[in-house]
XYZ file of C-alpha atoms in Angstrom:
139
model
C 75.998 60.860 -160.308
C 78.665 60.680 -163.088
C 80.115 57.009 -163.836
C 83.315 58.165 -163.419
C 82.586 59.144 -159.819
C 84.742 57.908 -157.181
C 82.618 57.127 -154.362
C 83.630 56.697 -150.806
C 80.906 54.805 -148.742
C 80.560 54.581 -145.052
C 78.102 52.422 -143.118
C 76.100 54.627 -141.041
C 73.345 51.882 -139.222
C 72.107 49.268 -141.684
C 72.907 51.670 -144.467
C 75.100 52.503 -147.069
C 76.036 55.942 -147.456
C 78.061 57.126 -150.302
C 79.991 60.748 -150.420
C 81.746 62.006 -153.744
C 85.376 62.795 -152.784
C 87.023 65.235 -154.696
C 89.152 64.125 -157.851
C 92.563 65.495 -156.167
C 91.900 62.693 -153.408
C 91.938 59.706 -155.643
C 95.370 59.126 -155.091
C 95.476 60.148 -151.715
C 92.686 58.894 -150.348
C 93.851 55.448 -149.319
C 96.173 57.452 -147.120
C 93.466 59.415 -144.951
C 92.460 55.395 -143.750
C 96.021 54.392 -143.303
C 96.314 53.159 -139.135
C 92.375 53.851 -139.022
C 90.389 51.945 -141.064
C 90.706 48.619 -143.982
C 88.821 49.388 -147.009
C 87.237 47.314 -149.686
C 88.109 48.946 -152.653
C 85.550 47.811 -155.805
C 86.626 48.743 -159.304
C 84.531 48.153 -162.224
C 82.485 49.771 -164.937
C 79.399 51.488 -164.247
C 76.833 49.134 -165.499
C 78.988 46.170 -163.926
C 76.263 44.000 -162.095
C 78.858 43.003 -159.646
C 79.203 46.266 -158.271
C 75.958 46.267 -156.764
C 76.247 42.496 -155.515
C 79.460 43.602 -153.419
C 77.002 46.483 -151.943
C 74.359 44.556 -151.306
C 77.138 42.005 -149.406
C 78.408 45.176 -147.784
C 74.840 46.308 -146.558
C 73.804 43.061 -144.987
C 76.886 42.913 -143.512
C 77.338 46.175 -141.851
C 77.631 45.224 -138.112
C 80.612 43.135 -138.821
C 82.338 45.889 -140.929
C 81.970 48.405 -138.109
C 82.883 45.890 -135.842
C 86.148 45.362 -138.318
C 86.835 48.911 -139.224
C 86.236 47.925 -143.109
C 85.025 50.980 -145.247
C 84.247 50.789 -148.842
C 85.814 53.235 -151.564
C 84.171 52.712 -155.184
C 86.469 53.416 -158.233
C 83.352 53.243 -160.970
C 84.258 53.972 -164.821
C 86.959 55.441 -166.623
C 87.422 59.106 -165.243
C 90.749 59.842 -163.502
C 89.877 59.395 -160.071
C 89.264 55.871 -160.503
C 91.695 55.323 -162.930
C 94.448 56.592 -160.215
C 92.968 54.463 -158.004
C 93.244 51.050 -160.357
C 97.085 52.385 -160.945
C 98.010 52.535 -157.391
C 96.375 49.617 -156.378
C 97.908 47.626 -159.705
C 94.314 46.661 -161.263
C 93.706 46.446 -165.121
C 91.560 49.399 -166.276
C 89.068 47.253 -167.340
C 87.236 44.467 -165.376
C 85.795 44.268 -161.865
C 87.715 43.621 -158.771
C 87.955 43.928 -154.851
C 90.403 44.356 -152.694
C 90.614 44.464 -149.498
C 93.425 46.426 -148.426
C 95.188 46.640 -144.483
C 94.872 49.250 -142.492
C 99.194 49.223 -143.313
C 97.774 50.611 -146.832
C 99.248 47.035 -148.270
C 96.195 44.722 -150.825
C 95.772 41.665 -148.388
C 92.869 39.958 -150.578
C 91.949 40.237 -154.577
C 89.222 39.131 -156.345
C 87.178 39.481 -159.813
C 84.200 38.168 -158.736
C 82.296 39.721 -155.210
C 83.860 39.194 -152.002
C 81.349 37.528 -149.622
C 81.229 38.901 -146.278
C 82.714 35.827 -144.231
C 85.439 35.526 -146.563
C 86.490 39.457 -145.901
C 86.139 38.946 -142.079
C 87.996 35.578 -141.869
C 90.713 37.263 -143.903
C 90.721 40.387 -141.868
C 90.257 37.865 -138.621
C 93.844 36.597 -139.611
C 95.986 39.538 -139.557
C 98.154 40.355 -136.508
C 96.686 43.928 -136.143
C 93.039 42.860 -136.252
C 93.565 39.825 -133.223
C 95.249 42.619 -131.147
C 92.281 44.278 -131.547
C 90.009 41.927 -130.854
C 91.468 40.944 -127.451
C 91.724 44.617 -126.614
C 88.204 44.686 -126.782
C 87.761 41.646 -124.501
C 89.917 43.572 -122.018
């Protein structure tokens, strides 16, 4: 798979799956999760170690993300999908960094380093939409 890839990844059971989206989605694809889903967007080079440390987080973690509605969308290298991703999202085109964003589209948390899993939840665990949720459930 190209390093420029931008790489869409839903958990499907314990695993991680990843799908290549097309490069006309880049910019759009936040949108398709908009009122649906929260996604943890990682941007970084291709041979960034910390890639693969938030994936391994995201893997071990999957029950909770399902449970959350968190996907994870991959902007990896330079091409223009990921680049269009960094832009909208206001990230340096260099560097690694996650962000969790809403399901309002709006960044809620940023980081350079991985995001572990019980700092994602407790953040998601906060917002108005997700405790509405989570007492419709108990309902």
């Amino acid at each position: 798979m190209p390093a420029s890839s931008l790489l869409a990844s839903l958990l499907a059971g314990p695993l991680l799956l990843a799908a290549v989206l097309p490069a006309a989605s880049a910019g759009s694809d936040l949108d398709r999760y908009r009122w649906k889903s929260r996604v943890l967007v990682i941007a970084a080079a291709a041979d960034d170690p910390r890639v693969a440390a938030q994936g391994r987080i995201a893997e071990a973690a999957g029950a909770g993300m399902r449970e959350r509605d968190l996907v994870v969308v991959r902007a990896i290298g330079e091409g223009r999908e990921a680049a269009s991703l960094r832009r909208r999202l206001g990230l340096p085109a260099t560097g690694f960094r996650a962000v969790l964003v809403g399901k309002d589209g709006g960044a809620k948390l940023v980081a350079e380093e991985p995001i572990p899993a019980e700092r994602l939840f407790s953040t998601i665990d906060a917002m108005p939409m997700r405790r509405d949720e989570a007492a419709g459930r108990r309902n």
